[in-house]
């Protein structure tokens, strides 16, 4: 299991590097590599709980910026998980103040007291939602009416 996680993180870092290099060298020099990367991303199983999921979202947006309108065929690949992440609603929970709190402290949960209620926000889920919304804006800015 740890081996699979290591590979997943390595794959995410590779996506990040390829997309950053593509942006640095431009469309003409990176067209083939960017298209190959998007084809690979299309075949990978995506899970919103995967800690490398945001790498995929960000790499897609960078490759879109690099390829411009040539990115259009890949919208079918990036949009479903992107829209799912942007519309995620399970990032918070409201509980009664006197409800038993979990014994373990979770660094990923911020708790706020509101009257007799507690609002618990999963920080990573909220960050993922914000990233997805920013990526949607990037696609809209880059692809304009094609979006």
PDB file of C-alpha atoms in Angstrom:
ATOM      1  CA  UNK A   1       0.000   0.000   0.000  1.00  0.00           C
ATOM      2  CA  UNK A   2       2.788   2.436   0.873  1.00  0.00           C
ATOM      3  CA  UNK A   3       4.455   1.586  -2.420  1.00  0.00           C
ATOM      4  CA  UNK A   4       1.309   2.574  -4.327  1.00  0.00           C
ATOM      5  CA  UNK A   5       1.125   5.857  -2.409  1.00  0.00           C
ATOM      6  CA  UNK A   6       4.765   6.617  -3.218  1.00  0.00           C
ATOM      7  CA  UNK A   7       4.099   5.966  -6.902  1.00  0.00           C
ATOM      8  CA  UNK A   8       1.030   8.150  -6.782  1.00  0.00           C
ATOM      9  CA  UNK A   9       3.014  11.036  -5.306  1.00  0.00           C
ATOM     10  CA  UNK A  10       5.800  10.536  -7.861  1.00  0.00           C
ATOM     11  CA  UNK A  11       3.225  10.580 -10.675  1.00  0.00           C
ATOM     12  CA  UNK A  12       1.738  13.790  -9.279  1.00  0.00           C
ATOM     13  CA  UNK A  13       5.142  15.463  -9.108  1.00  0.00           C
ATOM     14  CA  UNK A  14       5.840  14.365 -12.705  1.00  0.00           C
ATOM     15  CA  UNK A  15       2.549  15.936 -13.827  1.00  0.00           C
ATOM     16  CA  UNK A  16       3.501  19.129 -12.060  1.00  0.00           C
ATOM     17  CA  UNK A  17       6.961  19.188 -13.693  1.00  0.00           C
ATOM     18  CA  UNK A  18       5.701  18.436 -17.207  1.00  0.00           C
ATOM     19  CA  UNK A  19       3.030  21.126 -16.981  1.00  0.00           C
ATOM     20  CA  UNK A  20       5.454  23.731 -15.599  1.00  0.00           C
ATOM     21  CA  UNK A  21       8.028  22.941 -18.293  1.00  0.00           C
ATOM     22  CA  UNK A  22       5.322  23.107 -20.966  1.00  0.00           C
ATOM     23  CA  UNK A  23       4.360  26.583 -19.802  1.00  0.00           C
ATOM     24  CA  UNK A  24       8.003  27.677 -19.713  1.00  0.00           C
ATOM     25  CA  UNK A  25       8.938  26.513 -23.217  1.00  0.00           C
ATOM     26  CA  UNK A  26       5.637  27.290 -24.913  1.00  0.00           C
ATOM     27  CA  UNK A  27       3.120  25.553 -27.126  1.00  0.00           C
ATOM     28  CA  UNK A  28       5.285  24.745 -30.136  1.00  0.00           C
ATOM     29  CA  UNK A  29       8.044  23.045 -28.155  1.00  0.00           C
ATOM     30  CA  UNK A  30       5.745  21.180 -25.755  1.00  0.00           C
ATOM     31  CA  UNK A  31       2.680  20.341 -27.853  1.00  0.00           C
ATOM     32  CA  UNK A  32       3.416  16.606 -28.142  1.00  0.00           C
ATOM     33  CA  UNK A  33       4.400  16.173 -24.489  1.00  0.00           C
ATOM     34  CA  UNK A  34       1.398  18.157 -23.249  1.00  0.00           C
ATOM     35  CA  UNK A  35      -0.978  16.122 -25.407  1.00  0.00           C
ATOM     36  CA  UNK A  36       0.656  12.875 -24.261  1.00  0.00           C
ATOM     37  CA  UNK A  37       0.321  13.962 -20.623  1.00  0.00           C
ATOM     38  CA  UNK A  38      -3.372  14.752 -21.075  1.00  0.00           C
ATOM     39  CA  UNK A  39      -3.905  11.353 -22.710  1.00  0.00           C
ATOM     40  CA  UNK A  40      -2.270   9.698 -19.686  1.00  0.00           C
ATOM     41  CA  UNK A  41      -4.339  11.735 -17.250  1.00  0.00           C
ATOM     42  CA  UNK A  42      -7.458  10.548 -19.094  1.00  0.00           C
ATOM     43  CA  UNK A  43      -6.568   6.907 -18.385  1.00  0.00           C
ATOM     44  CA  UNK A  44      -5.797   7.333 -14.677  1.00  0.00           C
ATOM     45  CA  UNK A  45      -8.411   6.580 -12.100  1.00  0.00           C
ATOM     46  CA  UNK A  46      -9.270   9.822 -10.325  1.00  0.00           C
ATOM     47  CA  UNK A  47     -10.469   9.890  -6.763  1.00  0.00           C
ATOM     48  CA  UNK A  48     -11.241  13.190  -5.062  1.00  0.00           C
ATOM     49  CA  UNK A  49      -9.907  11.744  -1.770  1.00  0.00           C
ATOM     50  CA  UNK A  50      -6.511  11.116  -3.384  1.00  0.00           C
ATOM     51  CA  UNK A  51      -4.025  13.624  -1.954  1.00  0.00           C
ATOM     52  CA  UNK A  52      -2.544  14.030  -5.452  1.00  0.00           C
ATOM     53  CA  UNK A  53      -5.904  15.000  -6.965  1.00  0.00           C
ATOM     54  CA  UNK A  54      -5.139  18.724  -6.803  1.00  0.00           C
ATOM     55  CA  UNK A  55      -1.948  18.125  -8.811  1.00  0.00           C
ATOM     56  CA  UNK A  56      -4.103  16.737 -11.622  1.00  0.00           C
ATOM     57  CA  UNK A  57      -6.417  19.740 -11.502  1.00  0.00           C
ATOM     58  CA  UNK A  58      -3.550  22.215 -11.546  1.00  0.00           C
ATOM     59  CA  UNK A  59      -1.565  20.374 -14.236  1.00  0.00           C
ATOM     60  CA  UNK A  60      -4.641  20.346 -16.469  1.00  0.00           C
ATOM     61  CA  UNK A  61      -5.083  24.098 -16.079  1.00  0.00           C
ATOM     62  CA  UNK A  62      -1.414  24.768 -16.843  1.00  0.00           C
ATOM     63  CA  UNK A  63      -1.527  22.524 -19.921  1.00  0.00           C
ATOM     64  CA  UNK A  64      -4.668  24.352 -21.049  1.00  0.00           C
ATOM     65  CA  UNK A  65      -2.824  27.648 -20.717  1.00  0.00           C
ATOM     66  CA  UNK A  66       0.033  26.195 -22.762  1.00  0.00           C
ATOM     67  CA  UNK A  67      -2.067  24.577 -25.511  1.00  0.00           C
ATOM     68  CA  UNK A  68      -4.785  27.209 -25.727  1.00  0.00           C
ATOM     69  CA  UNK A  69      -7.638  26.153 -28.037  1.00  0.00           C
ATOM     70  CA  UNK A  70      -5.789  22.889 -28.775  1.00  0.00           C
ATOM     71  CA  UNK A  71      -6.791  21.838 -25.250  1.00  0.00           C
ATOM     72  CA  UNK A  72     -10.497  21.675 -26.180  1.00  0.00           C
ATOM     73  CA  UNK A  73     -10.563  17.865 -26.784  1.00  0.00           C
ATOM     74  CA  UNK A  74      -9.424  17.334 -23.188  1.00  0.00           C
ATOM     75  CA  UNK A  75     -12.263  19.249 -21.549  1.00  0.00           C
ATOM     76  CA  UNK A  76     -14.203  15.970 -21.348  1.00  0.00           C
ATOM     77  CA  UNK A  77     -11.336  14.597 -19.255  1.00  0.00           C
ATOM     78  CA  UNK A  78     -10.873  17.478 -16.831  1.00  0.00           C
ATOM     79  CA  UNK A  79     -14.374  18.869 -16.395  1.00  0.00           C
ATOM     80  CA  UNK A  80     -16.221  16.019 -14.591  1.00  0.00           C
ATOM     81  CA  UNK A  81     -13.784  15.754 -11.651  1.00  0.00           C
ATOM     82  CA  UNK A  82     -13.307  19.516 -11.648  1.00  0.00           C
ATOM     83  CA  UNK A  83     -17.043  20.210 -11.429  1.00  0.00           C
ATOM     84  CA  UNK A  84     -17.440  17.500  -8.785  1.00  0.00           C
ATOM     85  CA  UNK A  85     -14.700  19.084  -6.670  1.00  0.00           C
ATOM     86  CA  UNK A  86     -16.108  22.602  -7.149  1.00  0.00           C
ATOM     87  CA  UNK A  87     -19.608  21.526  -6.126  1.00  0.00           C
ATOM     88  CA  UNK A  88     -18.491  19.438  -3.128  1.00  0.00           C
ATOM     89  CA  UNK A  89     -20.720  20.128  -0.147  1.00  0.00           C
ATOM     90  CA  UNK A  90     -19.374  17.660   2.420  1.00  0.00           C
ATOM     91  CA  UNK A  91     -16.606  19.869   3.714  1.00  0.00           C
ATOM     92  CA  UNK A  92     -18.343  20.935   6.921  1.00  0.00           C
ATOM     93  CA  UNK A  93     -20.485  19.558   9.713  1.00  0.00           C
ATOM     94  CA  UNK A  94     -22.660  21.313  12.275  1.00  0.00           C
ATOM     95  CA  UNK A  95     -22.970  19.589  15.642  1.00  0.00           C
ATOM     96  CA  UNK A  96     -24.482  20.442  19.007  1.00  0.00           C
ATOM     97  CA  UNK A  97     -22.034  21.965  21.446  1.00  0.00           C
ATOM     98  CA  UNK A  98     -22.669  19.191  23.973  1.00  0.00           C
ATOM     99  CA  UNK A  99     -22.132  16.348  21.456  1.00  0.00           C
ATOM    100  CA  UNK A 100     -19.168  14.157  22.268  1.00  0.00           C
ATOM    101  CA  UNK A 101     -16.174  15.413  20.308  1.00  0.00           C
ATOM    102  CA  UNK A 102     -13.784  12.914  18.767  1.00  0.00           C
ATOM    103  CA  UNK A 103     -11.050  11.980  21.202  1.00  0.00           C
ATOM    104  CA  UNK A 104      -8.398  12.485  18.526  1.00  0.00           C
ATOM    105  CA  UNK A 105      -7.542  15.965  17.364  1.00  0.00           C
ATOM    106  CA  UNK A 106      -7.546  16.305  13.601  1.00  0.00           C
ATOM    107  CA  UNK A 107      -5.195  18.907  12.140  1.00  0.00           C
ATOM    108  CA  UNK A 108      -7.375  18.998   9.019  1.00  0.00           C
ATOM    109  CA  UNK A 109     -10.502  20.118  10.899  1.00  0.00           C
ATOM    110  CA  UNK A 110     -11.114  23.654  12.117  1.00  0.00           C
ATOM    111  CA  UNK A 111     -13.850  23.974  14.736  1.00  0.00           C
ATOM    112  CA  UNK A 112     -15.771  27.172  15.447  1.00  0.00           C
ATOM    113  CA  UNK A 113     -18.342  27.646  18.188  1.00  0.00           C
ATOM    114  CA  UNK A 114     -21.510  29.399  17.042  1.00  0.00           C
ATOM    115  CA  UNK A 115     -23.902  29.783  19.942  1.00  0.00           C
ATOM    116  CA  UNK A 116     -24.836  26.268  21.053  1.00  0.00           C
ATOM    117  CA  UNK A 117     -23.496  24.699  17.828  1.00  0.00           C
ATOM    118  CA  UNK A 118     -20.061  23.727  16.612  1.00  0.00           C
ATOM    119  CA  UNK A 119     -19.089  24.214  12.984  1.00  0.00           C
ATOM    120  CA  UNK A 120     -16.381  21.786  11.879  1.00  0.00           C
ATOM    121  CA  UNK A 121     -14.720  22.523   8.546  1.00  0.00           C
ATOM    122  CA  UNK A 122     -12.449  20.033   6.771  1.00  0.00           C
ATOM    123  CA  UNK A 123      -9.696  22.392   5.623  1.00  0.00           C
ATOM    124  CA  UNK A 124      -8.289  20.174   2.861  1.00  0.00           C
ATOM    125  CA  UNK A 125     -11.748  19.680   1.345  1.00  0.00           C
ATOM    126  CA  UNK A 126     -12.403  23.427   1.374  1.00  0.00           C
ATOM    127  CA  UNK A 127      -8.982  24.070  -0.199  1.00  0.00           C
ATOM    128  CA  UNK A 128      -9.768  21.469  -2.884  1.00  0.00           C
ATOM    129  CA  UNK A 129     -13.053  23.237  -3.609  1.00  0.00           C
ATOM    130  CA  UNK A 130     -11.280  26.610  -3.878  1.00  0.00           C
ATOM    131  CA  UNK A 131      -8.630  25.123  -6.185  1.00  0.00           C
ATOM    132  CA  UNK A 132     -11.329  23.657  -8.429  1.00  0.00           C
ATOM    133  CA  UNK A 133     -13.125  27.011  -8.638  1.00  0.00           C
ATOM    134  CA  UNK A 134      -9.855  28.752  -9.520  1.00  0.00           C
ATOM    135  CA  UNK A 135      -9.158  26.144 -12.207  1.00  0.00           C
ATOM    136  CA  UNK A 136     -12.616  26.723 -13.710  1.00  0.00           C
ATOM    137  CA  UNK A 137     -11.770  30.408 -13.937  1.00  0.00           C
ATOM    138  CA  UNK A 138      -8.452  29.568 -15.611  1.00  0.00           C
ATOM    139  CA  UNK A 139     -10.197  27.431 -18.234  1.00  0.00           C
ATOM    140  CA  UNK A 140     -12.789  30.136 -18.869  1.00  0.00           C
ATOM    141  CA  UNK A 141     -10.098  32.830 -19.180  1.00  0.00           C
ATOM    142  CA  UNK A 142      -7.983  30.768 -21.551  1.00  0.00           C
ATOM    143  CA  UNK A 143     -10.637  29.125 -23.729  1.00  0.00           C
ATOM    144  CA  UNK A 144     -13.108  32.043 -23.750  1.00  0.00           C
ATOM    145  CA  UNK A 145     -16.144  31.138 -25.899  1.00  0.00           C
ATOM    146  CA  UNK A 146     -14.784  27.605 -26.387  1.00  0.00           C
ATOM    147  CA  UNK A 147     -15.374  27.006 -22.705  1.00  0.00           C
TER     148      UNK A 147
END
